[in-house]
Amino acid sequence: MDLAQDESLRSPDQNDGEEEESTSEQTVQGSAIPYTMIFEHMPDAFLALDMQGRITYLNHQAESFLQKTRAQLLGSSIWEAIPKIRDTPLFQNCQQAKTTGKTVSFEYRSSAVNKWFHLHIYPSEEGVCVYFQDITERKKAEERLHQSEKRFRALIENSADAISLTDANGIIAYVSPSMTRVLGYLPEERVFHHFQELAHPDDLELPKRILARVLQEPGKSQVTEYRVRHKDGTFHWLEINSMNLLDEPGVEAIVWNYRDITQRKQLEQEVAEAKEQLEVILQNVAAGITVVDANDRLIYVNDVAAHRLGFPSLAALLAAQQAGKVHRHEKFTVWDESGRPLPGSERPTAKALRGKQAKALVRDQDNATGRLYWTLVRAHPLFDAQGQVQFVVSVFTDMTEQKELEQRKDHFISMASHELKTPLTILSAFTQLLRERFEAEHRQDVMLHLSKMDDQITRLTKLVADLLDISKMQEGKLELAQEAVDMDELVREVVENLQPTTTHHLLIEGAAQRTITGDRDRLGQVLMNLLTNAIKYSPQAETVVVRVAQTRDTLTVSMQDFGIGIAQSHREKLFERFYRVYSEKDQTYPGLGIGLYIAHEIIQRHGGKMWVDSVEGKGSTFSFSLPIR
Ligand code: ADP
């Protein structure tokens, strides 16, 4: 077809009137549509060149592509009209089409219009026709696809997880390079192998099962964990995520994602072991242990606590709690150590729920069985990140046996001291009698022995009196007189009585100048106890200072010695019954550890306080204060 000859292809401006022929070729075969219609309405550029490269036809699209009008271009050589075009592959390819007589197709990007074209150059006898198919959109889509493929490839290749693709039989077709990082194998070492080959012999069932499930449920992700042999021979725990994309065009594979979870598994194992150990410990301690949440609901009890609450096991208790059948607060009637009913809000667990660590020795009775217990309850609050109480852990130690033993011991001390009191009184009366007789006979030798005997009887009597006091205090039977006591006078009297028995100088500083109400003898006993201790525990010192002072409503007496002092760790327990500071040094200081207890009790029962300040090796100051009423 010679387009240049085709009248209908002429541009309207080009009318040289030379050729008038109008053949059937001017219209599309078998129709009345002229060719120009088609070329003009084509979305792509089209032009026809003669053998010299002169433009014999160009359509509307070609005008805008070449950025020149038909008037400017028709009849002129394209290579001259647009010299730049000579340097493009168009020139070469036109030559090629002309010389070979074969259609040449190629892709070409025009920087002038920033578009991609697929060019087809059709040779003809007259020259060539050039058809520019705009493929910019396709090129962009291809580029996007290429980019995203590149990104996905980078993701897969750099991922910490290994990825493989298998067919429906589990034969590996692709392995990502990260396989080397995960299991030590090069991808090519795994391709064509069966994916389950490396599974631990004990875990073999898992990959089989997972493959079956993956095949059954296309498109659904399946996760499993099993051990896989690393190239170095060790087994690693892997989390394997698989998906059947066999029906997905372009993928047509089962995708397997392998993640090494060995560390997590080890950690899980350690946590499980630690939990098991803890559970064994919790279940085997003699104490009952409960954990309640912030709403005081039980969330854990060990067996001991479950039994105490009347259930055969933790499971039984939790089931009963679920059914709302646990009323643990109604199960026991509770008293404090001195026998007063203990309200629910004062129990250690309740206090801990309010954020305070609490401890108490309580007497509790199981309302169902009537059994009485002594229980040491210690409750610890556990806080959440906001500082709110989240849980309370309570530990119940059964002290019943210990308490009963203690009570038997107290009972024995009470009986023994009562029993000892009478013979001692008689012994003392008889020494008095003997003393009178031998004095009359001037038997100085016997008098000396009698005086030593008397000293020992006095010591023994004091000991027995102390033990009796303890029993009375224990039983709450210590009675105190309510009389006006002149403390200055009392201090002076005690010091005067004691001074002849010691080489220490007993100095009095300050004065109270006021009386207090209390039991004069008992307060004298306190002064005596503290002063004898001050002397006893400062053998190298020469002085003991007694200070008396008062404020508007309290009177304070302190006894300062310059002796051995007391280590901090002992100070808290010093006022407990039978507590002594045991150290090698103390072997030289006789005593039963009851003087301070008695003194402390007496002061407390007067509504006062007793405390100690001390520096080890430098000396101690024992003080008490009493309310002035
Ligand atoms: P004891 O009969 O053992 O002296 P106390 O109850 O009077 O019993 O004292 C208890 C313990 O306190 C003593 O064993 C001693 O270790 C310590 N103690 C008491 N007073 C003093 C003091 N002034 N200096 C050092 N230690 C003292």
XYZ file of C-alpha atoms and ligand atoms in Angstrom:
656
model
C 0.000 0.000 0.000
C 1.368 3.329 -0.920
C 0.097 5.624 1.652
C 1.530 8.635 -0.041
C -0.661 7.802 -2.994
C -3.726 7.506 -0.868
C -5.730 10.681 -1.200
C -7.518 10.090 2.031
C -4.206 10.006 3.888
C -3.202 13.411 2.771
C -3.235 16.166 5.146
C -5.946 18.715 4.310
C -3.266 21.410 3.661
C -1.422 19.209 1.217
C -3.385 19.392 -1.953
C -1.145 19.487 -4.967
C -3.909 18.079 -7.205
C -1.466 15.761 -8.911
C -3.093 12.514 -8.101
C -6.759 12.134 -8.554
C -6.978 8.371 -8.503
C -9.457 7.022 -6.147
C -9.249 3.271 -5.812
C -11.012 0.728 -3.663
C -7.842 0.752 -1.521
C -8.741 4.171 -0.250
C -11.302 2.594 2.010
C -10.864 -0.288 4.373
C -11.497 -3.414 2.465
C -15.125 -4.442 2.470
C -16.253 -1.243 4.174
C -16.808 2.396 3.412
C -14.465 3.606 6.148
C -11.489 5.536 4.733
C -8.052 4.503 6.066
C -7.364 8.033 7.253
C -10.206 7.703 9.712
C -8.529 4.763 11.301
C -5.051 6.315 11.346
C -6.346 9.617 12.671
C -8.236 7.984 15.465
C -5.529 5.591 16.487
C -4.180 6.244 19.937
C -0.632 5.684 18.650
C 1.581 7.712 16.382
C 2.020 6.593 12.817
C 4.080 7.943 9.966
C 5.137 6.923 6.498
C 8.525 7.732 4.949
C 9.682 7.357 1.379
C 13.039 5.881 0.423
C 14.736 9.228 1.091
C 13.225 9.540 4.444
C 10.686 12.166 3.433
C 7.514 12.156 5.394
C 4.628 11.252 3.171
C 2.058 10.862 5.918
C 1.791 11.418 9.648
C -1.211 11.158 11.843
C -2.340 13.525 14.501
C -0.566 11.592 17.291
C 2.698 11.727 15.350
C 2.407 15.537 15.149
C 2.315 15.832 18.903
C 5.014 13.188 19.356
C 7.375 14.975 16.907
C 6.199 18.330 18.266
C 5.793 19.787 14.776
C 2.779 20.324 12.541
C 1.987 18.497 9.338
C 2.605 21.683 7.410
C 6.128 21.759 8.771
C 6.845 18.124 8.181
C 5.047 16.724 5.153
C 7.365 16.349 2.210
C 10.536 17.073 4.182
C 13.133 14.543 5.263
C 12.528 13.566 8.819
C 16.268 13.335 9.455
C 16.712 16.905 8.405
C 13.577 18.356 9.899
C 14.382 16.776 13.240
C 18.153 16.189 13.205
C 18.145 14.782 16.763
C 16.235 11.776 15.560
C 19.227 10.640 13.529
C 21.010 9.689 16.753
C 18.169 7.457 17.901
C 17.771 3.770 17.056
C 14.967 4.842 14.716
C 17.377 5.866 11.997
C 19.379 2.661 12.123
C 16.341 0.464 12.261
C 14.665 2.238 9.353
C 17.781 1.603 7.330
C 17.722 -2.022 8.429
C 14.066 -2.485 7.494
C 14.703 -0.937 4.128
C 17.780 -3.042 3.372
C 16.495 -6.332 4.705
C 12.882 -5.820 3.674
C 11.843 -7.232 7.032
C 9.771 -5.709 9.786
C 11.871 -4.415 12.643
C 10.422 -4.055 16.143
C 12.123 -2.544 19.138
C 11.411 -0.672 22.323
C 12.516 2.869 22.646
C 12.287 5.536 25.249
C 11.850 9.069 24.060
C 13.342 11.508 26.448
C 11.687 14.373 24.585
C 8.197 13.256 25.564
C 9.301 11.049 28.423
C 7.515 8.001 27.077
C 8.259 4.448 26.130
C 7.321 3.188 22.682
C 7.271 -0.129 20.998
C 8.250 0.746 17.456
C 7.363 -1.384 14.465
C 8.978 -0.473 11.172
C 7.248 -2.047 8.215
C 9.189 -1.922 4.945
C 7.282 -1.301 1.712
C 8.257 -0.608 -1.830
C 7.878 3.111 -1.305
C 9.796 3.279 1.871
C 8.802 2.427 5.452
C 5.839 2.915 7.731
C 6.676 3.571 11.372
C 4.199 2.682 14.014
C 4.798 4.045 17.524
C 2.923 2.047 20.109
C 2.870 3.893 23.442
C 3.896 1.339 26.081
C 4.726 3.796 28.852
C 2.026 2.482 31.207
C 3.072 -1.121 30.626
C 6.696 -0.170 31.178
C 5.816 1.583 34.423
C 3.821 -1.415 35.611
C 6.723 -3.681 34.683
C 9.082 -1.423 36.546
C 6.829 -1.426 39.603
C 6.601 -5.178 39.459
C 10.330 -5.438 39.097
C 10.839 -3.092 42.043
C 8.443 -4.948 44.286
C 9.955 -8.253 43.231
C 13.348 -6.831 44.085
C 12.053 -5.689 47.463
C 10.451 -9.043 48.235
C 13.579 -10.860 47.154
C 15.672 -8.615 49.403
C 13.212 -9.245 52.230
C 13.332 -12.986 51.770
C 17.064 -13.110 51.297
C 17.836 -10.916 54.247
C 15.175 -12.165 56.593
C 16.262 -13.782 59.844
C 13.900 -16.609 58.966
C 14.634 -19.140 56.287
C 12.048 -19.626 53.564
C 11.600 -22.580 51.298
C 9.129 -23.556 48.610
C 8.126 -27.149 48.052
C 5.792 -28.991 45.791
C 2.818 -30.957 47.045
C 5.082 -33.902 47.945
C 7.311 -31.787 50.102
C 10.227 -31.713 47.666
C 12.116 -28.461 48.008
C 12.231 -26.226 44.915
C 13.661 -23.069 46.449
C 15.539 -22.186 49.623
C 16.364 -18.630 50.677
C 20.013 -17.793 51.414
C 19.094 -17.171 55.080
C 18.892 -20.969 55.419
C 22.665 -20.811 55.932
C 22.142 -18.530 58.904
C 19.352 -20.625 60.403
C 20.540 -24.175 59.828
C 24.004 -23.866 58.302
C 23.116 -25.335 54.864
C 23.708 -23.614 51.531
C 20.437 -23.336 49.576
C 21.770 -25.669 46.881
C 22.400 -28.349 49.506
C 18.701 -28.476 50.286
C 17.025 -28.072 46.897
C 15.453 -31.328 45.584
C 15.498 -32.849 49.076
C 12.400 -33.675 51.057
C 11.603 -30.967 53.598
C 11.141 -33.412 56.480
C 14.505 -35.151 56.064
C 16.144 -33.078 58.775
C 13.454 -33.460 61.456
C 14.477 -35.048 64.747
C 13.653 -38.780 64.666
C 11.343 -38.339 67.666
C 9.490 -35.489 65.956
C 8.998 -37.113 62.549
C 5.247 -37.356 62.925
C 4.871 -33.579 63.092
C 6.105 -32.629 59.600
C 4.054 -35.489 58.144
C 0.948 -34.279 59.915
C 1.548 -30.670 58.972
C 2.018 -31.497 55.275
C -1.264 -33.396 55.294
C -3.049 -30.485 56.937
C -1.466 -27.900 54.624
C -2.653 -29.889 51.619
C -6.149 -30.125 53.058
C -6.478 -26.427 53.766
C -5.083 -24.295 50.942
C -4.402 -20.673 51.771
C -4.473 -21.255 55.523
C -1.392 -20.696 57.607
C -0.287 -23.672 59.744
C 2.209 -23.361 62.558
C 4.152 -26.107 64.233
C 7.343 -26.474 66.251
C 9.830 -29.292 66.052
C 13.526 -30.030 66.229
C 15.596 -29.906 63.049
C 19.177 -31.021 62.506
C 21.649 -28.175 61.940
C 24.532 -28.797 59.573
C 26.828 -29.001 62.621
C 24.828 -32.017 63.832
C 23.034 -30.295 66.716
C 19.256 -30.061 66.831
C 17.581 -26.672 66.792
C 14.003 -25.903 67.732
C 12.244 -24.285 64.788
C 8.881 -22.632 64.529
C 7.578 -23.621 61.100
C 4.897 -21.563 59.472
C 3.528 -23.079 56.285
C 0.951 -22.118 53.682
C -0.398 -23.954 50.719
C -0.228 -21.603 47.717
C -0.180 -24.417 45.172
C -3.228 -22.941 43.460
C -1.897 -19.409 43.488
C -0.821 -18.450 39.960
C 2.817 -17.481 39.865
C 3.609 -19.152 43.204
C 2.325 -22.712 42.804
C 4.173 -23.977 45.846
C 3.852 -24.616 49.554
C 5.661 -21.805 51.321
C 7.582 -22.764 54.484
C 8.964 -20.227 56.885
C 11.499 -21.454 59.455
C 12.352 -19.507 62.579
C 14.936 -20.616 65.119
C 13.277 -20.638 68.562
C 15.918 -22.697 70.378
C 16.640 -19.899 72.839
C 12.963 -19.332 73.538
C 12.489 -23.065 74.034
C 15.436 -23.199 76.429
C 14.021 -20.268 78.333
C 10.584 -21.870 78.400
C 12.180 -25.057 79.624
C 14.085 -23.208 82.351
C 10.961 -21.312 83.407
C 8.984 -24.556 83.487
C 11.688 -26.238 85.564
C 11.947 -23.299 87.940
C 8.162 -23.282 88.288
C 8.168 -26.989 88.986
C 10.918 -26.595 91.596
C 9.053 -23.717 93.178
C 5.862 -25.727 93.235
C 7.694 -28.639 94.895
C 9.089 -26.238 97.486
C 5.733 -24.556 98.057
C 3.999 -27.881 98.417
C 6.612 -29.265 100.764
C 7.113 -26.435 103.168
C 5.436 -26.956 106.491
C 3.811 -23.548 106.263
C 0.521 -22.786 104.563
C 0.873 -20.350 101.684
C -1.920 -18.418 100.035
C -1.963 -15.788 97.332
C -4.966 -13.511 96.980
C -5.619 -10.873 94.333
C -6.439 -7.242 95.052
C -10.090 -8.243 95.629
C -9.086 -10.737 98.309
C -9.945 -13.674 96.033
C -7.767 -16.747 96.458
C -5.697 -17.465 93.388
C -3.193 -19.903 94.854
C -2.937 -22.045 97.954
C -0.474 -24.814 98.651
C -1.638 -28.156 100.002
C -1.031 -27.208 103.634
C -3.199 -24.112 103.312
C -5.848 -26.034 101.369
C -6.042 -28.623 104.166
C -6.255 -25.940 106.811
C -9.154 -24.450 104.874
C -10.826 -27.863 104.896
C -10.147 -29.016 101.324
C -8.249 -32.111 100.230
C -6.289 -30.212 97.558
C -5.794 -26.947 95.758
C -7.917 -28.200 92.863
C -10.811 -28.997 95.202
C -10.533 -25.598 96.819
C -10.439 -23.738 93.517
C -13.449 -25.710 92.287
C -15.350 -24.840 95.462
C -14.329 -21.212 95.088
C -15.622 -21.243 91.517
C -18.932 -22.447 92.877
C -18.852 -19.685 95.472
C -18.518 -22.176 98.316
C -15.383 -20.867 99.981
C -16.010 -18.601 102.934
C -12.555 -18.634 104.379
C -13.083 -15.657 106.657
C -15.994 -17.370 108.390
C -14.077 -20.591 108.789
C -12.004 -19.385 111.742
C -12.555 -17.336 114.846
C -9.376 -15.352 115.430
C -7.924 -13.743 118.555
C -4.739 -11.758 118.952
C -1.828 -12.968 121.062
C -3.301 -11.657 124.279
C -6.715 -13.199 123.634
C -8.661 -10.224 122.256
C -10.878 -10.943 119.226
C -9.065 -9.840 116.078
C -11.345 -8.009 113.625
C -11.056 -9.033 109.957
C -9.619 -5.653 108.995
C -6.767 -6.113 111.479
C -5.621 -9.481 110.136
C -2.233 -9.368 108.401
C -3.609 -10.248 104.930
C -6.128 -7.402 105.172
C -3.366 -5.006 106.237
C -1.172 -6.177 103.338
C -4.090 -5.568 100.959
C -3.886 -1.964 102.147
C -0.209 -1.960 101.090
C 1.546 -2.692 104.368
C 3.650 -5.722 105.129
C 2.180 -7.278 108.272
C 2.909 -10.003 110.772
C 0.981 -11.344 113.760
C 0.851 -14.310 116.051
C -2.793 -15.264 116.332
C -4.899 -17.817 118.100
C -7.420 -19.254 115.712
C -10.163 -21.787 116.057
C -11.516 -23.884 113.239
C -15.255 -23.320 113.622
C -16.057 -26.620 111.931
C -13.859 -28.881 114.063
C -13.439 -26.712 117.149
C -9.648 -27.217 116.944
C -7.511 -24.415 118.309
C -4.257 -23.299 116.732
C -1.527 -20.793 117.282
C -0.533 -19.363 113.925
C 2.153 -16.938 112.905
C 0.797 -15.033 109.913
C 3.099 -13.024 107.683
C 1.597 -11.151 104.745
C 3.493 -9.387 101.951
C 1.864 -7.123 99.379
C 3.092 -7.299 95.751
C 2.614 -4.153 93.727
C 1.952 -3.587 90.032
C 3.791 -1.033 87.886
C 1.397 1.697 89.083
C 2.220 0.951 92.714
C -1.186 -0.594 93.415
C -1.420 -3.794 95.434
C -1.818 -6.604 92.933
C -1.394 -9.687 95.085
C -0.826 -10.552 98.710
C 1.268 -13.561 99.606
C 0.498 -14.833 103.095
C 2.497 -17.452 104.937
C 0.852 -19.278 107.836
C 3.209 -21.063 110.194
C 1.611 -23.400 112.675
C 3.048 -22.433 116.051
C 0.648 -24.569 118.093
C 3.212 -27.123 119.196
C 5.845 -24.494 119.896
C 3.351 -22.406 121.826
C 2.202 -25.405 123.826
C 5.802 -26.243 124.602
C 6.389 -22.662 125.651
C 3.307 -22.748 127.826
C 4.515 -25.968 129.462
C 7.896 -24.340 130.044
C 6.211 -21.233 131.505
C 4.095 -23.435 133.681
C 7.191 -25.273 134.853
C 9.017 -22.013 135.642
C 6.011 -20.787 137.554
C 5.720 -24.047 139.544
C 9.465 -24.305 140.167
C 9.767 -20.737 141.386
C 6.796 -21.198 143.690
C 8.283 -24.416 145.010
C 11.670 -22.755 145.526
C 10.258 -19.744 147.298
C 9.235 -21.466 150.532
C 12.485 -23.397 151.211
C 14.438 -20.215 150.416
C 12.433 -18.209 152.930
C 13.022 -20.901 155.537
C 16.720 -21.086 154.651
C 16.975 -17.341 154.991
C 15.205 -17.396 158.388
C 17.551 -20.097 159.653
C 20.709 -18.239 158.571
C 19.373 -15.219 160.401
C 18.912 -17.358 163.479
C 22.402 -18.831 163.179
C 23.891 -15.397 162.645
C 22.340 -14.116 165.870
C 23.595 -17.133 167.813
C 27.166 -17.055 166.493
C 27.369 -13.308 166.863
C 26.649 -13.687 170.557
C 29.419 -16.255 170.753
C 31.772 -13.968 168.796
C 32.453 -16.717 166.293
C 33.878 -14.472 163.538
C 34.979 -17.439 161.378
C 31.437 -18.859 161.247
C 30.003 -15.350 160.799
C 32.104 -14.949 157.635
C 30.735 -18.191 156.180
C 27.214 -17.259 157.195
C 27.498 -13.893 155.494
C 28.634 -15.591 152.231
C 25.726 -18.017 152.563
C 23.396 -15.090 153.033
C 24.712 -13.389 149.870
C 23.976 -16.509 147.856
C 20.535 -16.853 149.421
C 19.829 -13.198 148.498
C 20.938 -13.854 144.919
C 18.822 -16.953 144.716
C 15.840 -15.126 146.203
C 16.193 -12.366 143.604
C 16.341 -14.943 140.817
C 13.276 -16.743 142.092
C 11.478 -13.408 142.504
C 12.349 -12.513 138.886
C 11.068 -15.858 137.634
C 7.873 -15.408 139.606
C 7.501 -11.935 138.114
C 7.836 -13.377 134.618
C 5.118 -15.909 135.331
C 2.877 -13.202 136.679
C 3.496 -11.035 133.619
C 2.814 -13.937 131.309
C -0.447 -14.629 133.010
C -1.300 -10.953 133.110
C -1.366 -11.068 136.897
C 1.249 -8.424 137.663
C -0.457 -5.880 139.823
C 0.833 -2.335 140.057
C 0.193 0.071 142.883
C -1.009 3.541 141.993
C 0.896 5.873 144.285
C 2.721 9.165 144.027
C 6.386 8.478 143.346
C 9.096 11.070 143.826
C 11.521 9.945 141.138
C 14.437 12.084 142.370
C 14.189 10.481 145.773
C 13.773 6.992 144.313
C 16.844 7.381 142.100
C 18.868 8.634 145.050
C 17.737 5.733 147.232
C 18.617 3.071 144.624
C 22.019 4.672 143.950
C 22.766 4.870 147.693
C 21.875 1.218 148.168
C 23.964 0.112 145.236
C 27.040 2.333 145.682
C 28.563 0.321 148.614
C 28.461 -2.877 146.487
C 30.513 -1.487 143.570
C 33.746 0.310 142.758
C 32.007 2.298 139.959
C 31.063 5.891 140.754
C 27.350 6.242 140.348
C 26.670 9.858 139.374
C 23.268 11.491 139.321
C 22.685 14.359 136.911
C 19.531 16.463 136.600
C 16.308 16.225 138.536
C 12.630 15.639 137.890
C 11.278 17.850 140.644
C 7.889 16.307 140.121
C 6.162 13.169 141.211
C 4.584 10.630 138.970
C 1.901 8.074 139.662
C 2.998 4.464 139.716
C 4.302 1.518 141.677
C 7.315 2.724 143.695
C 8.752 -0.751 144.357
C 8.421 -1.858 140.740
C 9.984 1.371 139.429
C 12.774 0.881 141.976
C 13.209 -2.625 140.558
C 13.575 -1.129 137.055
C 16.252 1.315 138.214
C 18.031 -1.478 140.038
C 17.976 -3.784 136.998
C 19.303 -1.131 134.647
C 21.961 0.071 137.055
C 23.241 -3.412 137.901
C 23.443 -4.143 134.150
C 25.327 -0.860 133.582
C 27.838 -1.902 136.224
C 27.992 -5.553 135.124
C 28.600 -4.777 131.439
C 31.260 -2.075 132.004
C 33.926 -3.875 134.054
C 36.752 -1.632 132.830
C 34.895 1.637 133.418
C 34.761 3.749 136.532
C 31.517 5.624 136.216
C 27.860 5.158 135.515
C 25.783 8.291 134.979
C 22.116 8.442 135.871
C 20.306 11.339 134.222
C 16.876 12.501 135.196
C 15.044 14.957 132.974
C 11.526 16.061 132.293
C 9.443 17.765 129.678
C 5.959 19.148 130.185
C 4.332 15.733 130.276
C 7.100 13.114 130.400
C 9.834 12.196 132.761
C 12.940 10.505 131.402
C 15.606 8.546 133.256
C 18.760 7.356 131.446
C 21.574 5.160 132.640
C 24.791 5.650 130.700
C 27.663 3.222 131.043
C 31.043 3.158 129.305
C 31.255 -0.562 128.834
C 31.108 -3.203 126.118
C 28.092 -1.813 124.264
C 25.615 -3.782 122.178
C 25.732 -4.542 118.451
C 22.883 -3.089 116.408
C 21.671 -6.563 115.379
C 20.811 -7.436 118.996
C 19.047 -4.252 120.006
C 15.636 -5.137 118.635
C 15.393 -8.355 120.636
C 17.028 -7.143 123.821
C 13.753 -6.676 125.680
C 12.485 -10.167 124.849
C 12.293 -12.868 127.474
C 15.489 -14.880 128.006
C 17.323 -12.945 125.307
C 21.020 -12.616 125.889
C 23.715 -11.299 123.619
C 25.736 -14.413 123.146
C 29.340 -13.899 122.274
C 32.558 -15.247 123.666
C 32.927 -12.139 125.796
C 29.599 -12.751 127.464
C 30.662 -16.047 128.996
C 32.058 -13.916 131.791
C 28.748 -12.185 132.485
C 26.337 -14.388 134.372
C 22.598 -13.899 133.952
C 19.373 -15.383 132.622
C 18.279 -12.688 130.189
C 15.188 -11.712 132.153
C 16.116 -8.416 133.858
C 15.517 -6.222 130.777
C 12.301 -8.049 129.928
C 10.909 -7.392 133.406
C 12.047 -3.759 133.406
C 10.556 -3.194 129.967
C 7.242 -4.814 130.950
C 6.990 -2.716 134.101
C 7.605 0.507 132.177
C 5.159 -0.498 129.463
C 2.501 -1.259 132.023
C 3.054 2.216 133.429
C 2.213 3.574 129.966
C 5.876 4.438 129.346
C 8.589 3.521 126.845
C 12.046 1.986 127.144
C 14.849 2.105 124.592
C 18.575 1.755 124.204
C 21.310 3.707 122.452
C 24.623 1.992 122.195
C 27.993 1.956 120.466
C 29.763 -1.364 120.544
C 32.931 -1.081 122.620
C 32.022 2.395 123.856
C 29.028 1.850 126.082
C 25.250 1.899 126.260
C 22.535 4.225 127.459
C 19.303 2.584 128.573
C 16.454 5.060 128.985
C 12.828 5.008 129.954
C 10.220 7.694 129.911
C 6.999 7.842 131.905
C 3.961 10.002 131.466
C 3.514 12.662 134.140
C -0.099 12.632 135.199
P 21.161 -10.642 131.946
O 20.739 -11.300 133.170
O 21.734 -11.512 130.929
O 21.984 -9.417 132.207
P 19.171 -8.792 130.938
O 17.807 -9.062 130.517
O 19.360 -7.808 132.028
O 19.807 -10.186 131.306
O 20.014 -8.327 129.743
C 19.894 -9.015 128.505
C 21.163 -8.910 127.683
O 21.346 -7.540 127.320
C 22.390 -9.233 128.467
O 22.696 -10.600 128.328
C 23.460 -8.387 127.854
O 24.053 -9.067 126.771
C 22.702 -7.191 127.299
N 22.858 -5.978 128.140
C 21.992 -5.521 129.061
N 22.425 -4.362 129.589
C 23.588 -4.081 128.992
C 24.550 -3.010 129.129
N 24.383 -2.002 129.949
N 25.644 -3.044 128.312
C 25.819 -4.086 127.441
N 24.964 -5.097 127.303
C 23.874 -5.115 128.076
